[in-house]
Every structure is written in structure tokens, then in C-alpha cells.
mmCIF file of C-alpha atoms and ligand atoms in Angstrom:
data_model
loop_
_atom_site.group_PDB
_atom_site.id
_atom_site.type_symbol
_atom_site.label_atom_id
_atom_site.label_comp_id
_atom_site.label_asym_id
_atom_site.label_seq_id
_atom_site.Cartn_x
_atom_site.Cartn_y
_atom_site.Cartn_z
ATOM 1 C CA MET D 1 -36.835 -6.720 -6.461
ATOM 2 C CA ILE D 2 -39.476 -8.818 -4.670
ATOM 3 C CA MET D 3 -38.822 -9.438 -0.966
ATOM 4 C CA ALA D 4 -40.025 -12.569 0.823
ATOM 5 C CA VAL D 5 -42.552 -11.965 3.605
ATOM 6 C CA SER D 6 -40.854 -13.187 6.793
ATOM 7 C CA LYS D 7 -42.389 -16.092 8.725
ATOM 8 C CA GLU D 8 -42.892 -13.730 11.659
ATOM 9 C CA LYS D 9 -44.914 -11.318 9.568
ATOM 10 C CA GLN D 10 -46.886 -14.146 7.989
ATOM 11 C CA ASN D 11 -47.802 -15.400 11.451
ATOM 12 C CA GLY D 12 -48.751 -11.857 12.452
ATOM 13 C CA ILE D 13 -51.194 -11.677 9.513
ATOM 14 C CA LEU D 14 -52.686 -15.091 10.341
ATOM 15 C CA ALA D 15 -53.122 -14.178 14.028
ATOM 16 C CA LEU D 16 -55.001 -11.010 13.070
ATOM 17 C CA MET D 17 -57.243 -12.990 10.731
ATOM 18 C CA ARG D 18 -58.068 -15.501 13.485
ATOM 19 C CA GLU D 19 -58.981 -12.596 15.764
ATOM 20 C CA CYS D 20 -61.332 -11.340 13.036
ATOM 21 C CA GLY D 21 -62.787 -14.830 12.686
ATOM 22 C CA ASP D 22 -63.744 -14.721 16.375
ATOM 23 C CA ILE D 23 -65.642 -11.480 15.755
ATOM 24 C CA ILE D 24 -67.536 -13.156 12.898
ATOM 25 C CA LEU D 25 -68.368 -16.130 15.126
ATOM 26 C CA SER D 26 -69.569 -13.809 17.903
ATOM 27 C CA ALA D 27 -72.311 -12.369 15.671
ATOM 28 C CA HIS D 28 -75.835 -13.632 16.311
ATOM 29 C CA ALA D 29 -79.083 -12.811 14.509
ATOM 30 C CA VAL D 30 -77.458 -9.977 12.548
ATOM 31 C CA GLU D 31 -80.701 -9.308 10.663
ATOM 32 C CA THR D 32 -82.527 -8.421 13.870
ATOM 33 C CA GLN D 33 -79.882 -5.988 15.179
ATOM 34 C CA SER D 34 -81.017 -2.437 14.637
ATOM 35 C CA GLY D 35 -78.721 -0.546 12.242
ATOM 36 C CA ALA D 36 -76.436 -3.553 11.689
ATOM 37 C CA ILE D 37 -77.037 -3.820 7.926
ATOM 38 C CA THR D 38 -76.689 -1.111 5.288
ATOM 39 C CA VAL D 39 -77.571 -1.496 1.615
ATOM 40 C CA LYS D 40 -74.827 -0.477 -0.802
ATOM 41 C CA PRO D 41 -75.563 0.765 -4.326
ATOM 42 C CA GLY D 42 -76.378 -2.021 -6.799
ATOM 43 C CA GLU D 43 -78.365 -5.236 -6.504
ATOM 44 C CA ALA D 44 -78.692 -7.062 -3.166
ATOM 45 C CA ASN D 45 -75.381 -5.587 -2.010
ATOM 46 C CA PHE D 46 -75.175 -5.368 1.775
ATOM 47 C CA VAL D 47 -72.597 -4.352 4.342
ATOM 48 C CA THR D 48 -72.838 -4.998 8.069
ATOM 49 C CA VAL D 49 -71.221 -3.352 11.063
ATOM 50 C CA TYR D 50 -69.156 -6.555 11.343
ATOM 51 C CA ASP D 51 -67.627 -6.115 7.858
ATOM 52 C CA VAL D 52 -66.595 -2.596 8.868
ATOM 53 C CA ARG D 53 -65.237 -3.643 12.263
ATOM 54 C CA VAL D 54 -63.222 -6.558 10.857
ATOM 55 C CA GLN D 55 -61.783 -4.320 8.155
ATOM 56 C CA GLU D 56 -60.732 -1.685 10.743
ATOM 57 C CA ILE D 57 -58.996 -4.314 12.862
ATOM 58 C CA LEU D 58 -57.229 -5.792 9.844
ATOM 59 C CA ILE D 59 -56.039 -2.479 8.460
ATOM 60 C CA GLY D 60 -54.933 -1.266 11.911
ATOM 61 C CA GLY D 61 -53.018 -4.486 12.653
ATOM 62 C CA LEU D 62 -51.511 -4.838 9.179
ATOM 63 C CA ARG D 63 -50.399 -1.205 9.162
ATOM 64 C CA ALA D 64 -48.451 -1.861 12.363
ATOM 65 C CA LEU D 65 -46.725 -4.827 10.645
ATOM 66 C CA PHE D 66 -46.255 -3.153 7.232
ATOM 67 C CA PRO D 67 -46.143 0.632 7.777
ATOM 68 C CA ASP D 68 -45.470 1.403 4.076
ATOM 69 C CA ALA D 69 -48.275 -0.709 2.589
ATOM 70 C CA TYR D 70 -51.290 0.648 0.701
ATOM 71 C CA PHE D 71 -54.708 -0.825 1.505
ATOM 72 C CA TYR D 72 -57.286 -1.703 -1.070
ATOM 73 C CA ALA D 73 -60.243 -3.042 0.900
ATOM 74 C CA GLU D 74 -63.873 -3.662 0.038
ATOM 75 C CA GLU D 75 -65.522 -1.386 2.602
ATOM 76 C CA LYS D 76 -63.406 1.708 1.979
ATOM 77 C CA ASP D 77 -63.177 4.304 -0.743
ATOM 78 C CA ASN D 78 -61.192 2.652 -3.535
ATOM 79 C CA SER D 79 -61.582 5.408 -6.112
ATOM 80 C CA ALA D 80 -57.793 5.727 -6.395
ATOM 81 C CA ALA D 81 -56.303 2.861 -8.420
ATOM 82 C CA ALA D 82 -54.232 0.348 -6.462
ATOM 83 C CA PRO D 83 -50.551 1.380 -6.754
ATOM 84 C CA ALA D 84 -48.466 -0.630 -9.233
ATOM 85 C CA GLU D 85 -45.366 -0.300 -7.039
ATOM 86 C CA GLY D 86 -44.654 -1.098 -3.423
ATOM 87 C CA LEU D 87 -46.721 -3.226 -1.073
ATOM 88 C CA CYS D 88 -50.478 -3.360 -1.525
ATOM 89 C CA PHE D 89 -52.979 -5.371 0.520
ATOM 90 C CA PHE D 90 -56.264 -6.536 -1.017
ATOM 91 C CA ILE D 91 -58.713 -7.175 1.806
ATOM 92 C CA ASP D 92 -62.173 -8.631 1.941
ATOM 93 C CA PRO D 93 -63.143 -8.448 5.626
ATOM 94 C CA ILE D 94 -66.111 -10.797 5.151
ATOM 95 C CA ASP D 95 -66.320 -12.588 1.824
ATOM 96 C CA GLY D 96 -69.832 -13.997 1.791
ATOM 97 C CA THR D 97 -71.685 -11.162 3.534
ATOM 98 C CA THR D 98 -75.107 -12.406 2.407
ATOM 99 C CA ASN D 99 -74.299 -15.860 3.846
ATOM 100 C CA PHE D 100 -73.152 -14.121 7.039
ATOM 101 C CA ILE D 101 -76.416 -12.192 7.371
ATOM 102 C CA HIS D 102 -78.386 -15.417 6.852
ATOM 103 C CA ASN D 103 -76.135 -17.376 9.279
ATOM 104 C CA MET D 104 -75.310 -19.796 6.451
ATOM 105 C CA GLN D 105 -71.872 -20.320 8.077
ATOM 106 C CA CYS D 106 -70.006 -20.089 4.805
ATOM 107 C CA SER D 107 -67.955 -16.872 4.812
ATOM 108 C CA ALA D 108 -64.274 -16.048 5.089
ATOM 109 C CA VAL D 109 -61.723 -13.347 5.788
ATOM 110 C CA SER D 110 -59.432 -12.810 2.792
ATOM 111 C CA VAL D 111 -56.076 -10.988 2.767
ATOM 112 C CA GLY D 112 -53.780 -10.871 -0.267
ATOM 113 C CA LEU D 113 -50.465 -9.002 -0.421
ATOM 114 C CA TYR D 114 -48.870 -7.845 -3.684
ATOM 115 C CA GLU D 115 -45.441 -6.341 -4.117
ATOM 116 C CA ASN D 116 -44.809 -4.325 -7.281
ATOM 117 C CA GLY D 117 -47.883 -5.961 -8.825
ATOM 118 C CA VAL D 118 -46.747 -9.498 -7.944
ATOM 119 C CA PRO D 119 -48.703 -11.608 -5.412
ATOM 120 C CA VAL D 120 -46.364 -12.501 -2.534
ATOM 121 C CA PHE D 121 -48.691 -13.732 0.224
ATOM 122 C CA GLY D 122 -52.318 -14.745 0.554
ATOM 123 C CA ALA D 123 -54.498 -16.124 3.333
ATOM 124 C CA VAL D 124 -58.178 -17.050 3.566
ATOM 125 C CA TYR D 125 -59.716 -17.934 6.937
ATOM 126 C CA ASP D 126 -62.988 -19.814 7.335
ATOM 127 C CA PRO D 127 -63.865 -19.313 11.009
ATOM 128 C CA TYR D 128 -66.824 -21.717 10.945
ATOM 129 C CA ARG D 129 -64.641 -24.691 10.010
ATOM 130 C CA GLY D 130 -61.531 -23.309 11.723
ATOM 131 C CA GLU D 131 -59.727 -23.594 8.367
ATOM 132 C CA MET D 132 -56.828 -21.290 7.544
ATOM 133 C CA TYR D 133 -55.488 -21.448 3.984
ATOM 134 C CA HIS D 134 -52.263 -19.635 3.224
ATOM 135 C CA ALA D 135 -49.494 -19.421 0.656
ATOM 136 C CA ALA D 136 -46.316 -17.436 0.205
ATOM 137 C CA ARG D 137 -44.930 -17.067 -3.298
ATOM 138 C CA GLY D 138 -42.847 -20.106 -4.308
ATOM 139 C CA LYS D 139 -43.403 -21.898 -0.993
ATOM 140 C CA GLY D 140 -46.504 -24.047 -1.635
ATOM 141 C CA ALA D 141 -50.017 -23.781 -0.246
ATOM 142 C CA TYR D 142 -51.250 -24.936 3.162
ATOM 143 C CA LEU D 143 -54.451 -25.678 5.039
ATOM 144 C CA ASN D 144 -53.972 -25.392 8.802
ATOM 145 C CA GLY D 145 -50.260 -25.876 8.213
ATOM 146 C CA ASP D 146 -50.538 -29.012 6.062
ATOM 147 C CA PRO D 147 -49.575 -28.879 2.367
ATOM 148 C CA ILE D 148 -52.493 -28.932 -0.094
ATOM 149 C CA SER D 149 -52.714 -29.597 -3.806
ATOM 150 C CA VAL D 150 -55.344 -29.585 -6.518
ATOM 151 C CA SER D 151 -57.204 -32.674 -7.738
ATOM 152 C CA SER D 152 -56.505 -34.473 -10.992
ATOM 153 C CA ARG D 153 -60.174 -35.181 -11.798
ATOM 154 C CA PRO D 154 -61.224 -34.916 -15.421
ATOM 155 C CA LEU D 155 -64.286 -32.896 -16.415
ATOM 156 C CA GLU D 156 -66.784 -35.755 -16.353
ATOM 157 C CA LYS D 157 -65.947 -36.461 -12.683
ATOM 158 C CA ALA D 158 -65.572 -32.820 -11.694
ATOM 159 C CA LEU D 159 -67.519 -30.822 -9.102
ATOM 160 C CA ILE D 160 -67.457 -27.256 -10.358
ATOM 161 C CA SER D 161 -68.472 -24.286 -8.255
ATOM 162 C CA VAL D 162 -69.894 -21.183 -9.842
ATOM 163 C CA GLY D 163 -70.629 -17.605 -8.882
ATOM 164 C CA THR D 164 -73.810 -15.934 -10.034
ATOM 165 C CA ALA D 165 -72.300 -12.411 -10.245
ATOM 166 C CA PRO D 166 -75.037 -11.171 -7.875
ATOM 167 C CA TYR D 167 -74.107 -7.472 -8.169
ATOM 168 C CA ASN D 168 -74.028 -7.582 -11.965
ATOM 169 C CA ARG D 169 -77.403 -8.991 -12.914
ATOM 170 C CA ALA D 170 -77.050 -7.706 -16.448
ATOM 171 C CA HIS D 171 -74.768 -10.762 -16.773
ATOM 172 C CA ALA D 172 -77.480 -13.193 -15.651
ATOM 173 C CA ASP D 173 -78.330 -14.707 -19.052
ATOM 174 C CA GLN D 174 -74.702 -15.207 -20.035
ATOM 175 C CA THR D 175 -73.796 -16.549 -16.596
ATOM 176 C CA PHE D 176 -76.603 -19.103 -16.456
ATOM 177 C CA GLN D 177 -76.027 -20.218 -20.057
ATOM 178 C CA ARG D 178 -72.351 -20.821 -19.227
ATOM 179 C CA MET D 179 -73.355 -22.784 -16.146
ATOM 180 C CA CYS D 180 -75.743 -24.872 -18.185
ATOM 181 C CA ARG D 181 -73.085 -25.773 -20.775
ATOM 182 C CA VAL D 182 -70.597 -26.738 -18.048
ATOM 183 C CA PHE D 183 -73.255 -28.595 -16.002
ATOM 184 C CA LEU D 184 -74.063 -30.814 -18.976
ATOM 185 C CA ARG D 185 -70.421 -31.993 -19.104
ATOM 186 C CA CYS D 186 -69.357 -32.305 -15.433
ATOM 187 C CA ALA D 187 -70.519 -34.360 -12.406
ATOM 188 C CA ASP D 188 -72.383 -31.434 -10.789
ATOM 189 C CA LEU D 189 -72.311 -27.723 -9.989
ATOM 190 C CA ARG D 190 -72.078 -25.973 -6.580
ATOM 191 C CA ARG D 191 -72.754 -22.360 -5.494
ATOM 192 C CA CYS D 192 -71.355 -21.533 -2.022
ATOM 193 C CA GLY D 193 -71.614 -17.717 -1.811
ATOM 194 C CA SER D 194 -67.975 -16.967 -0.975
ATOM 195 C CA ALA D 195 -65.588 -16.541 -3.890
ATOM 196 C CA ALA D 196 -62.536 -16.815 -1.622
ATOM 197 C CA LEU D 197 -63.688 -20.213 -0.317
ATOM 198 C CA ASP D 198 -64.675 -21.326 -3.813
ATOM 199 C CA ILE D 199 -61.069 -20.755 -4.917
ATOM 200 C CA CYS D 200 -59.528 -22.402 -1.833
ATOM 201 C CA TRP D 201 -61.719 -25.471 -2.262
ATOM 202 C CA VAL D 202 -60.268 -25.919 -5.759
ATOM 203 C CA ALA D 203 -56.795 -25.472 -4.222
ATOM 204 C CA CYS D 204 -57.314 -28.312 -1.732
ATOM 205 C CA GLY D 205 -59.011 -30.615 -4.237
ATOM 206 C CA ARG D 206 -62.535 -30.623 -2.791
ATOM 207 C CA THR D 207 -63.802 -29.121 -6.023
ATOM 208 C CA ASP D 208 -62.107 -29.108 -9.413
ATOM 209 C CA ALA D 209 -62.887 -25.696 -10.904
ATOM 210 C CA TYR D 210 -64.714 -22.444 -10.139
ATOM 211 C CA PHE D 211 -65.745 -19.560 -12.350
ATOM 212 C CA GLU D 212 -67.538 -16.262 -11.933
ATOM 213 C CA ASP D 213 -68.090 -13.037 -13.880
ATOM 214 C CA VAL D 214 -66.744 -9.691 -12.674
ATOM 215 C CA LEU D 215 -65.012 -10.492 -9.407
ATOM 216 C CA SER D 216 -63.346 -7.669 -7.504
ATOM 217 C CA PRO D 217 -59.638 -7.900 -6.670
ATOM 218 C CA TRP D 218 -60.303 -8.423 -2.941
ATOM 219 C CA ASP D 219 -62.432 -11.493 -3.825
ATOM 220 C CA TYR D 220 -59.659 -13.348 -5.624
ATOM 221 C CA ALA D 221 -56.244 -11.800 -4.740
ATOM 222 C CA ALA D 222 -55.457 -14.172 -1.853
ATOM 223 C CA GLY D 223 -57.189 -17.230 -3.318
ATOM 224 C CA ALA D 224 -55.446 -16.943 -6.682
ATOM 225 C CA LEU D 225 -51.991 -17.192 -5.086
ATOM 226 C CA ILE D 226 -53.091 -20.083 -2.852
ATOM 227 C CA LEU D 227 -54.465 -21.917 -5.892
ATOM 228 C CA LYS D 228 -51.359 -21.370 -8.022
ATOM 229 C CA GLU D 229 -49.126 -22.532 -5.168
ATOM 230 C CA ALA D 230 -51.320 -25.645 -4.884
ATOM 231 C CA GLY D 231 -50.631 -26.456 -8.542
ATOM 232 C CA GLY D 232 -53.809 -24.978 -10.020
ATOM 233 C CA GLU D 233 -54.443 -22.466 -12.771
ATOM 234 C CA VAL D 234 -56.201 -19.080 -12.768
ATOM 235 C CA THR D 235 -56.992 -17.089 -15.889
ATOM 236 C CA THR D 236 -59.557 -14.643 -17.163
ATOM 237 C CA TYR D 237 -62.235 -15.996 -19.488
ATOM 238 C CA ALA D 238 -59.923 -14.848 -22.305
ATOM 239 C CA GLY D 239 -57.291 -17.280 -21.006
ATOM 240 C CA GLN D 240 -55.051 -14.412 -19.859
ATOM 241 C CA PRO D 241 -53.549 -13.640 -16.441
ATOM 242 C CA HIS D 242 -55.739 -11.195 -14.494
ATOM 243 C CA LYS D 243 -54.360 -7.686 -14.038
ATOM 244 C CA PRO D 244 -53.515 -6.904 -10.397
ATOM 245 C CA GLY D 245 -56.069 -4.629 -8.768
ATOM 246 C CA GLU D 246 -58.679 -4.934 -11.532
ATOM 247 C CA LYS D 247 -62.096 -6.538 -11.722
ATOM 248 C CA ALA D 248 -61.969 -9.806 -13.659
ATOM 249 C CA SER D 249 -64.142 -12.694 -14.817
ATOM 250 C CA ILE D 250 -62.044 -15.664 -13.834
ATOM 251 C CA LEU D 251 -61.756 -19.409 -14.165
ATOM 252 C CA CYS D 252 -59.846 -21.259 -11.428
ATOM 253 C CA SER D 253 -59.090 -24.923 -11.963
ATOM 254 C CA ASN D 254 -57.016 -28.000 -11.217
ATOM 255 C CA LYS D 255 -55.258 -27.288 -14.585
ATOM 256 C CA VAL D 256 -56.365 -30.634 -16.083
ATOM 257 C CA LEU D 257 -59.752 -29.338 -17.209
ATOM 258 C CA HIS D 258 -58.891 -25.643 -17.626
ATOM 259 C CA GLN D 259 -58.840 -25.483 -21.405
ATOM 260 C CA THR D 260 -62.048 -27.468 -21.890
ATOM 261 C CA VAL D 261 -63.978 -25.400 -19.351
ATOM 262 C CA LEU D 262 -62.642 -22.188 -20.924
ATOM 263 C CA GLU D 263 -63.977 -23.368 -24.274
ATOM 264 C CA LEU D 264 -67.386 -24.143 -22.735
ATOM 265 C CA ILE D 265 -67.469 -20.727 -21.039
ATOM 266 C CA ASN D 266 -66.701 -18.970 -24.309
ATOM 267 C CA GLU D 267 -68.861 -21.132 -26.618
HETATM 268 C C1 IPD P 1 -69.277 -11.943 -2.911
HETATM 269 C C2 IPD P 1 -69.158 -13.422 -2.695
HETATM 270 C C3 IPD P 1 -70.024 -14.141 -3.701
HETATM 271 C C4 IPD P 1 -69.684 -13.776 -5.109
HETATM 272 C C5 IPD P 1 -69.691 -12.274 -5.297
HETATM 273 C C6 IPD P 1 -68.780 -11.620 -4.282
HETATM 274 P P1 IPD P 1 -69.099 -10.363 -0.762
HETATM 275 O O1 IPD P 1 -68.478 -11.246 -1.984
HETATM 276 O O2 IPD P 1 -67.838 -13.845 -2.855
HETATM 277 O O3 IPD P 1 -69.867 -15.539 -3.619
HETATM 278 O O4 IPD P 1 -70.623 -14.342 -5.953
HETATM 279 O O5 IPD P 1 -69.243 -11.988 -6.599
HETATM 280 O O6 IPD P 1 -68.778 -10.236 -4.478
HETATM 281 O O7 IPD P 1 -69.860 -9.250 -1.373
HETATM 282 O O8 IPD P 1 -69.931 -11.278 0.046
HETATM 283 O O9 IPD P 1 -67.842 -9.915 -0.100
HETATM 284 CA CA1 CA P 2 -66.193 -10.619 -1.650
HETATM 285 CA CA1 CA P 3 -67.067 -8.611 1.477
#
């Protein structure tokens, strides 16, 4: 049986995320701070002391609220598969770390909660804009407490954001060819550098679709629930639901243009 997350606990999660947002905002000239940035294996994959600190605060605070939950979080060892049963948090302490290092002011804290493999709560906080997106299963999606919903724009009027799969450059040709095919049919493309915000911007109708190869579960877990609760659609490039806790190449959309964009992606 799936239990609803109480309002009290939801507010507890959101308060913790705001606290983490303040830590992100307190960071200045990260690139010049000695020892603040570490390079992870792979291409252009960085972690900062702020990612680690935010993650510690989130896990500590969430564990106090949900003592039985498992934590699947970007900056920890995730070699064990996320459990299929019970409560499991998917956490990205800073989604958009490269933006954060460059002070691009386009990064977010992302927290998704699954129960028995079903998403039950998700929140994404953009501290630069002071924008908190959240959704609980079956209860709609909200931006700073106000209900949000997807756009109804057709493809020719659509702004579509894309991810360049920066840590998987073997995908570059495919990715850029897909972008080109979609670009030739829509109003324009965008690339913001935070998958969680990309998904939330589809949810609130600023953009109309978003796609990216090989996202990790902490990138999309929260956003996918927010988008579905806002009336949007999320599938893999094969048109299937993503599997909880697994990497996935996903298309998020306002539903109206989902099928056409899927066809362009797969052409
Ligand atoms: C990345 C960002 C980026 C997306 C990458 C993600 P990170 O997350 O969301 O926009 O293109 O696929 O991994 O590494 O900054 O948390
Ligand atoms: Ca991320
Ligand atoms: Ca991250």
C-alpha cells in the first residue's frame, strides 16, 4: 500500500531545501577557492564542497523525518541498486554544478521520494529565483504554492529545451542530430544546464518539451512527478515509462507534442 506523505513532512522537506538554497546562494567565486572543486571520473564532471555539504544536510534532515528511508544521492556511493520496496529518496544536492561553478545562477536542489517504486513526492528548489516547485502524488503540482500546469502549444510554436549529455560524449553525434531535427520543426531550442529545472519549466508552461540522453535518477525523479501532476508526459525515447532508480534517456512534454517529438528523436 502507498501512504500519502503528510503535509507536515512535506513542509519539513521544503524547509530543508530552502536551507540548502541559502548555502548555494552564500557561495562566491567557487573556482578561486582552494580545494573547493574536485574532478569526478568521466568528461567535465565536477563536484564542489557545496554539493557535498548540501547533500549531508539533506540526508541528515530527511533521515530525522523518515528514519526508515534509503538514500540514493549523487555524491555518495550508489553501487547498491536502489531498493524496490520501502521509501527511497533520490537526491541531487546541486543539479547544475557546472553552472554553479561558473556563477550562471541556474542550478537547483532536487529531492524525489518513491515508495515501493512509485513516486509519491517531489520538490525542486531554484534558490536564485526563489522558486520552489513541488508535487505530491494525485494532488497537483505547485510553484511557490500556486497550482501550475503545462502549456498547450503545438510543435511549431514550441520552445524545447535539450540536454547535451555532457558526461556521455559518445552520444554527441546522435544528440546533436536529434536536436537538429527537432530545431527544424519548433520555434527554438534552449539549453539551461539543469535537468531538474528543464523539467519544471515544462511543468509550468514556460517551455513545451525537454529531452536528454542518459539522465541519472536523481536528475529526473522529482521533476518527473511534478511534470505528471502538472498534466505533462514523461517517457523514455522508446515511449515507455522510465524504470525507478535507473538511468534513462527521457522526453518530457506538454503531452500535445509528445508523439511527434518522439518520432523526430527516433528518426
Ligand atoms: C547535470 C545537469 C545537466 C545535464 C546533465 C546532468 P549535474 O547534472 O542537469 O543539465 O545535462 O545530464 O547530469 O551533474 O550538474 O548535477
Ligand atoms: Ca544532476
Ligand atoms: Ca548534481
